[in-house]
Tab-separated table of C-alpha atoms in Angstrom:
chain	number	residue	atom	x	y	z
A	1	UNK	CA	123.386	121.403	269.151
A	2	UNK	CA	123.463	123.409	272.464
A	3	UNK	CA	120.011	124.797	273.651
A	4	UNK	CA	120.252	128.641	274.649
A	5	UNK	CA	118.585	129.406	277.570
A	6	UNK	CA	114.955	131.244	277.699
A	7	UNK	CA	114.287	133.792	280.095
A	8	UNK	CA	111.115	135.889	278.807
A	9	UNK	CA	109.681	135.436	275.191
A	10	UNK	CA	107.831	138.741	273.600
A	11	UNK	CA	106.743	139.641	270.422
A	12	UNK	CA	104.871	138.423	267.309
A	13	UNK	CA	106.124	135.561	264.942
A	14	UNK	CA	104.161	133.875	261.896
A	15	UNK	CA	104.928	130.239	261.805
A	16	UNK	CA	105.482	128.681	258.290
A	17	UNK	CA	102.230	127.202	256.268
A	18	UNK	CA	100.497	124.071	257.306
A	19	UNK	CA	102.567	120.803	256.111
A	20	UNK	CA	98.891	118.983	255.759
A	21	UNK	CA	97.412	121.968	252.982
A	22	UNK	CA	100.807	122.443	251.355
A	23	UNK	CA	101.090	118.556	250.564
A	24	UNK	CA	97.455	118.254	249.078
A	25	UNK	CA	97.807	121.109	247.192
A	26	UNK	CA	100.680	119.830	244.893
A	27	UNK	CA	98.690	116.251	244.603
A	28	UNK	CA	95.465	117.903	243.551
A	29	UNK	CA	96.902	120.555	241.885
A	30	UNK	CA	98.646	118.146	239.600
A	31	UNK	CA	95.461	116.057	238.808
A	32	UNK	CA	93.559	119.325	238.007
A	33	UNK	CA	92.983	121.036	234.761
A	34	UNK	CA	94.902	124.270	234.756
A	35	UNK	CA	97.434	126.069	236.867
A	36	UNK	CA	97.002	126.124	240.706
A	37	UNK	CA	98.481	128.465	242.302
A	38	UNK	CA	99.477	128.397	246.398
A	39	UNK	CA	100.268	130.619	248.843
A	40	UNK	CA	102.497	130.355	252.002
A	41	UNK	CA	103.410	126.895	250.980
A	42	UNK	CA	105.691	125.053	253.840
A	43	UNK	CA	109.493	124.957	252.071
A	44	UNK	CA	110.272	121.707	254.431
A	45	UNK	CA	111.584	118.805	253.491
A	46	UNK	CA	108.841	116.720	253.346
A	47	UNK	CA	106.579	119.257	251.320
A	48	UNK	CA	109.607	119.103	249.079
A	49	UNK	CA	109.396	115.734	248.635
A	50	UNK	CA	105.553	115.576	246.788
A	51	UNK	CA	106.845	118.394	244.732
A	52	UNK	CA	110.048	116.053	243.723
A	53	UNK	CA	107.862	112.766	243.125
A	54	UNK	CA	105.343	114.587	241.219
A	55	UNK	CA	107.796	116.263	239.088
A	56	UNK	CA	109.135	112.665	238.034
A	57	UNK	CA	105.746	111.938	237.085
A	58	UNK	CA	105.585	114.498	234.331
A	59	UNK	CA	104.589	117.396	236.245
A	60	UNK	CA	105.452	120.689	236.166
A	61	UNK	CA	105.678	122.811	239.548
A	62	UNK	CA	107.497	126.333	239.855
A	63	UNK	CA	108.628	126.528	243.614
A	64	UNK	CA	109.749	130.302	244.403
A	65	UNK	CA	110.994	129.521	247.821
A	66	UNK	CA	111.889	133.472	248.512
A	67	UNK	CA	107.962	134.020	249.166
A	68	UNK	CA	106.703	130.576	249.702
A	69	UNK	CA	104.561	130.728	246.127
A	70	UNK	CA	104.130	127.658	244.096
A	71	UNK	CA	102.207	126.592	240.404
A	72	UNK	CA	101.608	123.604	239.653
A	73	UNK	CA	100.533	123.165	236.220
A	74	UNK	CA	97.924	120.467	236.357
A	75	UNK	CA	97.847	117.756	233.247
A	76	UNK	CA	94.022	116.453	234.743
A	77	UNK	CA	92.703	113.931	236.203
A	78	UNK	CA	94.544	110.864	234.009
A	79	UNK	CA	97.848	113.020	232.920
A	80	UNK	CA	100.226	111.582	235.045
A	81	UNK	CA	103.067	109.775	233.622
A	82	UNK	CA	105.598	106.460	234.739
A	83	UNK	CA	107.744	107.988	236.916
A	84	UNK	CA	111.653	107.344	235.322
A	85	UNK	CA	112.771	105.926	238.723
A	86	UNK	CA	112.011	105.416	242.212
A	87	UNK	CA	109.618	107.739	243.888
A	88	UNK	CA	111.567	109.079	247.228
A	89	UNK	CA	109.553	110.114	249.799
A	90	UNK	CA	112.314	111.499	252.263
A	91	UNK	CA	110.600	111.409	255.844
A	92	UNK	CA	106.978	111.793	254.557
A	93	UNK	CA	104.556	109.370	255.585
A	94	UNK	CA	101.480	112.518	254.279
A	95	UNK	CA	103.617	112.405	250.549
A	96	UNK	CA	103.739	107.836	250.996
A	97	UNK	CA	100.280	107.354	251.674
A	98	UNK	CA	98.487	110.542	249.989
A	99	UNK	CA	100.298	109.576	246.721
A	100	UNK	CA	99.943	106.002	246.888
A	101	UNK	CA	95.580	106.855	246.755
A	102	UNK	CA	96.467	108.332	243.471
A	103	UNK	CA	98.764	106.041	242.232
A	104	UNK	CA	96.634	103.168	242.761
A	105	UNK	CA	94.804	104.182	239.666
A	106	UNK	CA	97.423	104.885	237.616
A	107	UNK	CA	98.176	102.605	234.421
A	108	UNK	CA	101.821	101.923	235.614
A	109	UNK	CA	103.733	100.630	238.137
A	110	UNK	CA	105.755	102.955	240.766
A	111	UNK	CA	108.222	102.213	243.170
A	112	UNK	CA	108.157	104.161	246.649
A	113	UNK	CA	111.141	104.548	249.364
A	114	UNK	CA	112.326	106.802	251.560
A	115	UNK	CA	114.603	107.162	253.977
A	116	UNK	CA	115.671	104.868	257.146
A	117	UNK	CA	112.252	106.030	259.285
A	118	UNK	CA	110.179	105.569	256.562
A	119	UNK	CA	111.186	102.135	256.200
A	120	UNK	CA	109.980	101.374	259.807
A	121	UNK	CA	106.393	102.841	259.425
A	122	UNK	CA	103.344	101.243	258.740
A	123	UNK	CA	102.178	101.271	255.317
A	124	UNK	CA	99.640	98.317	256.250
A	125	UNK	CA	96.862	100.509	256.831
A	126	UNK	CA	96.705	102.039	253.350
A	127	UNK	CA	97.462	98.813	251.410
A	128	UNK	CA	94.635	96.882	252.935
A	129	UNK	CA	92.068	99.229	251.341
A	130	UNK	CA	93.699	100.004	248.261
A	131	UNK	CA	94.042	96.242	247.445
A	132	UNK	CA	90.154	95.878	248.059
A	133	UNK	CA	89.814	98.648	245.397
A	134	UNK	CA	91.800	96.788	243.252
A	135	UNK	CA	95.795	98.282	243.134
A	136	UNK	CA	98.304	95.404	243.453
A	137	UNK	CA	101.194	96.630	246.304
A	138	UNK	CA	104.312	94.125	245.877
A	139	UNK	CA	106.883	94.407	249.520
A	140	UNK	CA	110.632	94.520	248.673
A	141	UNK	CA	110.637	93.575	252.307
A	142	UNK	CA	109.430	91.359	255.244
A	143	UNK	CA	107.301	94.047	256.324
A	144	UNK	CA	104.235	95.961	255.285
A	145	UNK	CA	106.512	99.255	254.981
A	146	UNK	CA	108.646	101.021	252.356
A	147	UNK	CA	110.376	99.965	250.063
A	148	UNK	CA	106.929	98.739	248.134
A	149	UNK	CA	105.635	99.097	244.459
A	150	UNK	CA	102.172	99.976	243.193
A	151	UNK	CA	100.693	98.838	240.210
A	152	UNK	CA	97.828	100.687	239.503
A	153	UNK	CA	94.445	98.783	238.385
A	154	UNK	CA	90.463	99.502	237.732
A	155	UNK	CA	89.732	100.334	240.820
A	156	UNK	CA	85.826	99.863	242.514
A	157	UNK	CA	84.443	101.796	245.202
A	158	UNK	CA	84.329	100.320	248.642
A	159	UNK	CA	82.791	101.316	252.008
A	160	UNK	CA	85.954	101.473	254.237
A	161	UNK	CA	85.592	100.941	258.172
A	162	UNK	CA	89.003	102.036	259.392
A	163	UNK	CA	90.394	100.263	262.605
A	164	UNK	CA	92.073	103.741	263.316
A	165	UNK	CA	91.397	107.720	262.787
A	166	UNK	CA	93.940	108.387	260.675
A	167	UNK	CA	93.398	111.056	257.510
A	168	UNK	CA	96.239	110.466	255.915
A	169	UNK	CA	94.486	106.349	255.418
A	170	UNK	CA	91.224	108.416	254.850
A	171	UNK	CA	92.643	110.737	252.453
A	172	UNK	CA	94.545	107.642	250.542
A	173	UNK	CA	91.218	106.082	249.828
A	174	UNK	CA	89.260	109.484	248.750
A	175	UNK	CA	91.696	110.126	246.190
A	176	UNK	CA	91.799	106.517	245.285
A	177	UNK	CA	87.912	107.043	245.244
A	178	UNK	CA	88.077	109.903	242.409
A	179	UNK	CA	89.048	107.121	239.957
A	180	UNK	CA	86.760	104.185	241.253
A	181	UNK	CA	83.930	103.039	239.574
A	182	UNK	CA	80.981	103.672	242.334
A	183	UNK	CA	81.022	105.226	245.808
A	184	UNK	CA	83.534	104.947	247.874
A	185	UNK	CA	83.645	105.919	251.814
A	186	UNK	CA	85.622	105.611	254.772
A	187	UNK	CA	84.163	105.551	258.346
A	188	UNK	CA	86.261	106.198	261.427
A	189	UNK	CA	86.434	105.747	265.029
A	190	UNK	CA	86.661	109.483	265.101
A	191	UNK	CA	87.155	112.342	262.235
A	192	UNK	CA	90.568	112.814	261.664
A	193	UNK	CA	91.539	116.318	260.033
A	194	UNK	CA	89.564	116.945	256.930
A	195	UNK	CA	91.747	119.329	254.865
A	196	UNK	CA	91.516	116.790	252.012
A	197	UNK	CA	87.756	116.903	252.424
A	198	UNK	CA	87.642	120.549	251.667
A	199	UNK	CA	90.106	121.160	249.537
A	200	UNK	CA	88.317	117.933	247.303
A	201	UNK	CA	85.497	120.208	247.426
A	202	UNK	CA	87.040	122.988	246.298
A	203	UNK	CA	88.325	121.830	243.358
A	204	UNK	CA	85.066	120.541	242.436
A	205	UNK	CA	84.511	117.038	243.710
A	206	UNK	CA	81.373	115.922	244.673
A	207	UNK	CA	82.010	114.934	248.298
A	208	UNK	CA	79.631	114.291	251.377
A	209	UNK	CA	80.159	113.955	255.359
A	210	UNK	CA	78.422	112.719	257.417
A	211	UNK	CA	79.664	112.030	261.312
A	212	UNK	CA	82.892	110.187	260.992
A	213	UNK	CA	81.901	108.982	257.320
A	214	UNK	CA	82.923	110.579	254.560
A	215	UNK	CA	82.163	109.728	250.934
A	216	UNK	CA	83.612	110.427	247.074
A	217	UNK	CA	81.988	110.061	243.900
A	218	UNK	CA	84.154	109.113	240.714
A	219	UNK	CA	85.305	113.054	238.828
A	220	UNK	CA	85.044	113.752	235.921
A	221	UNK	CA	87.612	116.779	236.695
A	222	UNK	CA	89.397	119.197	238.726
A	223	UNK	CA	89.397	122.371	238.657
A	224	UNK	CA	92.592	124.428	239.036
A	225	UNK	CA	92.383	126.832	242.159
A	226	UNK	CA	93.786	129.912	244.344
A	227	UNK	CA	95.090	128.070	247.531
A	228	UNK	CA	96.126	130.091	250.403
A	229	UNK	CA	98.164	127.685	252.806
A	230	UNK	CA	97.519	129.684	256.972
A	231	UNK	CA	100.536	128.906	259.809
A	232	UNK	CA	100.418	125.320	260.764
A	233	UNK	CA	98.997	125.086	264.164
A	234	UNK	CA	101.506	122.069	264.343
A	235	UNK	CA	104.168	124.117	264.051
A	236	UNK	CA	102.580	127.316	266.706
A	237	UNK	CA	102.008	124.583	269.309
A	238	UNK	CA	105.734	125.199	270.285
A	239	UNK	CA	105.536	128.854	270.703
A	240	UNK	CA	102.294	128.596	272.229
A	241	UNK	CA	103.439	125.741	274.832
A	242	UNK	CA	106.594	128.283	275.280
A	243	UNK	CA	104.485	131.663	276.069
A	244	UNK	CA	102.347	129.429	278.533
A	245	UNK	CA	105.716	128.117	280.676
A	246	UNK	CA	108.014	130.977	280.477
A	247	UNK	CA	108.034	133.626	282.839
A	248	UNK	CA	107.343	137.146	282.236
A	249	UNK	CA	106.126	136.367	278.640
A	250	UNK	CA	103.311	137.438	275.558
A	251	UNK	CA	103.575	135.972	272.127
A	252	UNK	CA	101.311	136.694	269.316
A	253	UNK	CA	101.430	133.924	266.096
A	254	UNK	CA	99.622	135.478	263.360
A	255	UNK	CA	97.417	133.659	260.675
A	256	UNK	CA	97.496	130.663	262.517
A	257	UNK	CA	94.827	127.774	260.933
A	258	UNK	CA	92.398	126.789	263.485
A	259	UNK	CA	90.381	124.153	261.761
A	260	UNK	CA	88.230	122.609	264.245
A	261	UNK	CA	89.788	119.250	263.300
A	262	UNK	CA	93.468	120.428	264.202
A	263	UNK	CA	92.799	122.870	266.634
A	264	UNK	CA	92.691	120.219	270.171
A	265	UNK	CA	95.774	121.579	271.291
A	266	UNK	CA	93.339	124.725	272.003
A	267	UNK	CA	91.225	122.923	273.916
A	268	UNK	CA	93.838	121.210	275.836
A	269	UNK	CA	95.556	124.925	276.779
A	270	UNK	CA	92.441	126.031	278.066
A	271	UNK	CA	91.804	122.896	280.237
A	272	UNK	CA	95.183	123.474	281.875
A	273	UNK	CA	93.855	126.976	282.635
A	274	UNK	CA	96.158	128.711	280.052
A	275	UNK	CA	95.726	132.807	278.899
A	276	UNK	CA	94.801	132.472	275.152
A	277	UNK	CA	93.267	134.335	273.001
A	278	UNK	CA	92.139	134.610	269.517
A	279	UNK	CA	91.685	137.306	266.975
A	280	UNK	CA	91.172	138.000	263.777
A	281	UNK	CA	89.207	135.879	262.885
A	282	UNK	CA	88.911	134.753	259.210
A	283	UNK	CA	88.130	131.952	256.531
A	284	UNK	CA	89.901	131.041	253.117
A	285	UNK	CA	88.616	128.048	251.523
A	286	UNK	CA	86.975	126.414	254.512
A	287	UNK	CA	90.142	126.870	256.645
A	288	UNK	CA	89.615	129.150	259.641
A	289	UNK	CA	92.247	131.480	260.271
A	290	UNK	CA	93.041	133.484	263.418
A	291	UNK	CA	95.965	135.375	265.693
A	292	UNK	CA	96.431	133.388	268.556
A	293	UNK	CA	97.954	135.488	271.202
A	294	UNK	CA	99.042	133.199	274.635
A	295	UNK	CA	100.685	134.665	277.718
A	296	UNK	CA	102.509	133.466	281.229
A	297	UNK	CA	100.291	130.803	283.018
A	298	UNK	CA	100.040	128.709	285.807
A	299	UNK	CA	98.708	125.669	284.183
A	300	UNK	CA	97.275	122.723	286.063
A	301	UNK	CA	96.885	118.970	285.173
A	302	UNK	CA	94.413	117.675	282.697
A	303	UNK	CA	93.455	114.228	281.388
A	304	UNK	CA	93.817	114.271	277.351
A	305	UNK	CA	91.938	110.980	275.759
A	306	UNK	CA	88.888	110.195	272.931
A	307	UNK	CA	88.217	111.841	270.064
A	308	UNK	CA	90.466	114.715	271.005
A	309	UNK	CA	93.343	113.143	270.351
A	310	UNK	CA	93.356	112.805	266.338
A	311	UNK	CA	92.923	116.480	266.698
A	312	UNK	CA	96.311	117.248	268.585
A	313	UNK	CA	98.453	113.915	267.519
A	314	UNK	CA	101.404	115.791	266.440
A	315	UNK	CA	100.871	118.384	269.278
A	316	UNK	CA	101.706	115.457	272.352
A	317	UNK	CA	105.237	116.444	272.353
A	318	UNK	CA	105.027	119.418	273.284
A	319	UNK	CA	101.811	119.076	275.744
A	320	UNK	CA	103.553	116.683	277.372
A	321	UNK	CA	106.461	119.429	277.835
A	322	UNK	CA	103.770	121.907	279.305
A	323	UNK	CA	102.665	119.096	281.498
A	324	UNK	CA	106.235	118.872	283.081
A	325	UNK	CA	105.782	122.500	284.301
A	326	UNK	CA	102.327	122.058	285.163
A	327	UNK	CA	101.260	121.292	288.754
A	328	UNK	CA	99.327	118.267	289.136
A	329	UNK	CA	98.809	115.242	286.925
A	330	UNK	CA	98.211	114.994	283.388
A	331	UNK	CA	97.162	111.617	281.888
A	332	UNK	CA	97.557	111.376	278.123
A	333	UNK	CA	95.528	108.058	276.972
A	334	UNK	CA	94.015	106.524	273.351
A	335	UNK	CA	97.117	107.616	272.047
A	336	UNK	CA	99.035	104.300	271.027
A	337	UNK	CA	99.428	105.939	267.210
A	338	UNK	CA	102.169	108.234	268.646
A	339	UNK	CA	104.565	104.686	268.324
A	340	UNK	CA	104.417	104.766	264.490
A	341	UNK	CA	104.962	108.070	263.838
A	342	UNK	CA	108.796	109.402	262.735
A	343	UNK	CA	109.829	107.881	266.444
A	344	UNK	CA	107.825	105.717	269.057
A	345	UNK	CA	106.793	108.661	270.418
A	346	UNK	CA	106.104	107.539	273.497
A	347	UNK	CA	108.911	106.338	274.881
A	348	UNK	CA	111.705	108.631	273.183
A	349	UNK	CA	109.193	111.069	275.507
A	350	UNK	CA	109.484	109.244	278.559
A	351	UNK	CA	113.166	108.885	278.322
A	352	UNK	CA	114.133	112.291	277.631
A	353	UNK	CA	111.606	114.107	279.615
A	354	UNK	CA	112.843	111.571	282.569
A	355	UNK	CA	116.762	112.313	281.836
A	356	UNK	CA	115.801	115.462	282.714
A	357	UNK	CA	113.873	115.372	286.166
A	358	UNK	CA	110.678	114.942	284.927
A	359	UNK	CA	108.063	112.481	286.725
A	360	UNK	CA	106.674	110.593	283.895
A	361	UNK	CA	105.940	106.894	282.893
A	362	UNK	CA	104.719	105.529	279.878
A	363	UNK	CA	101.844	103.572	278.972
A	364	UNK	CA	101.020	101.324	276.478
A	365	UNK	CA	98.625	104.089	274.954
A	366	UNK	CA	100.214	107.357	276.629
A	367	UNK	CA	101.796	108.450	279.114
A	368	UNK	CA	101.370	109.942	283.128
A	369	UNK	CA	102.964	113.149	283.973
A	370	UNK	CA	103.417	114.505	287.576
A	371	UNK	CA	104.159	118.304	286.756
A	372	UNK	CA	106.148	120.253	288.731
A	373	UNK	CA	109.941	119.364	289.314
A	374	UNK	CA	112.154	121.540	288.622
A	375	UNK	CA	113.856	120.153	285.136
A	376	UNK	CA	117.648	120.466	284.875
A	377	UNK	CA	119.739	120.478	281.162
A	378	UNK	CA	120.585	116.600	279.657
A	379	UNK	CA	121.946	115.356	276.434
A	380	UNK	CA	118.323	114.873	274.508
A	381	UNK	CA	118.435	112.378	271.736
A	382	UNK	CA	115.784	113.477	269.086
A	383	UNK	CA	115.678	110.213	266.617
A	384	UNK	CA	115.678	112.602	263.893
A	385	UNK	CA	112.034	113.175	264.761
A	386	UNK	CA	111.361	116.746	263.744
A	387	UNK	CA	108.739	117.310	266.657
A	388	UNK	CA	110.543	115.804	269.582
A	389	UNK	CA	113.876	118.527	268.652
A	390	UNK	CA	111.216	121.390	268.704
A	391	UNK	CA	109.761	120.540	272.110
A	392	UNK	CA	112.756	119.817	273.751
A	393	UNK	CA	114.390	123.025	272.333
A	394	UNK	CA	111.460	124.506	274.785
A	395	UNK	CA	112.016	122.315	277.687
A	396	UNK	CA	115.719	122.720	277.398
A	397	UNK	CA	115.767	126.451	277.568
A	398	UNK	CA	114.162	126.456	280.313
A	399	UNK	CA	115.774	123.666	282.154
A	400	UNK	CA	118.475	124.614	284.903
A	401	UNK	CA	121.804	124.064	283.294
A	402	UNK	CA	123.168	123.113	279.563
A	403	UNK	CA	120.664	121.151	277.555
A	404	UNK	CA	122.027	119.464	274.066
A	405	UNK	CA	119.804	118.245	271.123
A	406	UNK	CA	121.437	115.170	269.017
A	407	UNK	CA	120.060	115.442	265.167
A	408	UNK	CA	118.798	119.283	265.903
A	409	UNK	CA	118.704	120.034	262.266
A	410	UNK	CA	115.884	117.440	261.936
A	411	UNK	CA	113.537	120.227	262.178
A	412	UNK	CA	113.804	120.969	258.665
A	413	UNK	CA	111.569	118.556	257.752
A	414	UNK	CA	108.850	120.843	258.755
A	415	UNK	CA	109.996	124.253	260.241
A	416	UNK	CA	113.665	125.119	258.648
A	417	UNK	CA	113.376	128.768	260.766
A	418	UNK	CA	112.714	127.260	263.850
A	419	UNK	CA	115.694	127.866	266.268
A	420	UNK	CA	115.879	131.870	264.515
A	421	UNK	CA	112.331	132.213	265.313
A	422	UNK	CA	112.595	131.425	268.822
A	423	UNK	CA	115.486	133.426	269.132
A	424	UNK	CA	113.783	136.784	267.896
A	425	UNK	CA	111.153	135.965	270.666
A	426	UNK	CA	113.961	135.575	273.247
A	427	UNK	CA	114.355	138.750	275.923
């Protein structure tokens, strides 16, 4: 697909709902009593896909995609039934792992797959606790990734220490903890985002943190609930990076979610000196809400590393784009979990951002970026990774030349408006 070029961006956009709060809220929905009901859910691929596996586990969810509303009509806590055939994920590692902390207590067995990417990620780091609880995971395969089966068991609490600060492992065990006989808890290097944390709480779980601990008691039940699903910050990080580097530009994303667990590309944008602001302020079920509104800059080199980074994971992408038109330096370190994600995300970085101009290397937890060079149009390669097409649609229209995305359409996974929404920005 060819990139059109960007010469000023104005206006105001709202970015589709968070992917994280639109998947939990179909996987506790179904497990509560009653009919939840959710607002601005995400209609991308992967939310699609824990509405499809839930479905073929007796479930019944009414998806009107025209304004983003969904009900799930929860069957409680032990209502779910053996799905008639194999559970396909799609792309989603959040619908793999989330689901398999609730099937690990189910009396059944369940076969996952998805497609060729989710056959190459690591499914390791959920089985290892999950066994210790008691589910039995059988590999169709060599490795610890799809295609696997769960059979589910009497699970017992356990006190987790996870090698890496991941929620979706986190979230896998909490659900798997709702069933367990006992405590169970899972302890970090650093908190990871905790939307499963309060939207547990919300639906009436009796959950504690504490630092990067946090702990589940068995429920008795759920209670249905109102969920109202803000932008995905995820998804704004593009038009944010994009207002920052473009010349002659102001962009306002309403209803953005700014939970302080998600919201480190924030932090980063300041550090690079960037003009952002936020308004509006708000809060819906824990979730902070605000208009973020961002603005030309001349952004300067920063060093991203620690217990930042499981707050802007899926936002290094695109930093690393705003990096390239930075001057100075950025170093981007403690970030070796970008290689398991939909693509090693560090090197399809390196080699596209270096096809076109860019001074960058790769590290084996990172990368280096010299900002500055003038970046000229290249054939990009996206690996059907949803987040690399997005930031190179930035980078490439405001490269010197024609720029090309292979697999552009991958953004549908989690932001099917993507290329029209940057468009109606485009002056």
């Amino acid at each position: 697909m060819p990139i059109p070029h960007i010469h000023h961006l104005k206006g105001e956009i709202t970015v589709p709902g968070d992917k994280s709060i639109s998947h939990r809220s179909i996987m506790l929905g179904a497990l509560a009593n009653g009919t939840t009901e959710v607002t601005g859910f995400l209609q991308g691929a992967d939310c699609l896909s824990s509405i499809s596996c839930f479905q073929k586990m007796g479930i019944e969810v009414e998806n009107n995609k025209k304004n983003n509303t969904v009900r799930i009509h929860g069957k409680g806590l032990h209502g779910l039934t053996a799905p008639s055939g194999t559970l396909d994920v799609g792309n989603s590692g959040t619908t793999t792992r989330l689901m398999s902390g609730i099937l690990a207590a189910q009396p059944f067995t369940s076969m996952i797959d998805g497609d060729a990417s989710i056959r190459k990620r690591p499914m390791g780091r959920i089985m290892t606790p999950l066994s210790q609880m008691g589910a039995v995971f059988e590999n169709l395969n060599t490795e610890q990734c799809a295609p696997f089966t769960i059979t589910g068991g009497s699970l017992h609490g356990i006190d987790y220490v996870s090698p890496v600060a991941s929620a979706q492992v986190k979230s896998a065990v909490l659900l798997a903890g709702l069933f367990a006989e006992g405590k169970t808890s899972v302890t970090e290097p650093y908190v990871s985002r905790n939307h499963t944390e309060l939207m547990l709480q919300s639906f009436g779980a009796d959950i504690q943190c504490d630092g990067t601990t946090a702990a589940v008691l068995p429920a008795r039940e759920l209670a249905a609930q109102h969920i109202y699903v803000p932008g995905d910050i995820s998804s704004a990080a593009y038009f944010i990076a994009a207002g920052l580097i473009t010349p002659d530009s102001e962009i306002t994303i309403r209803n953005v979610g700014i939970n302080p667990t998600r919201d480190g590309i924030l932090t980063v944008c300041r550090a690079m000196g960037a003009n952002i602001t936020l308004s509006n302020v708000k809060d819906t079920i824990g979730e902070p809400i605000a208009d973020i509104t961002v603005s030309t800059s001349s952004l300067h080199g920063c060093t991203v590393e620690g217990d930042i980074i499981p707050k802007l994971i899926d936002e290094i992408p695109v930093i690393a784009i705003m990096a390239a038109f930075a001057c100075g330096t950025t170093i981007i370190k403690d970030a070796q979990e970008l290689k398991v994600k939909e693509s090693n995300r560090i090197d399809v970085m390196v080699n596209n951002l270096s096809s076109m101009g860019a001074d960058i290397e790769g590290t084996e937890d990172g990368m280096i970026i010299h900002g500055g060079r003038e970046l000229h149009g290249a054939v990009i390669d996206s690996k059907l990774d949803h987040r690399i097409a997005m930031s190179f649609a930035i980078a490439g229209g405001l490269a010197k030349g024609d720029t090309e995305i292979i697999g552009a359409d991958c953004v549908n996974i989690s932001y099917p408006d993507f290329y029209p929404d940057l468009a109606s920005l485009a002056r």
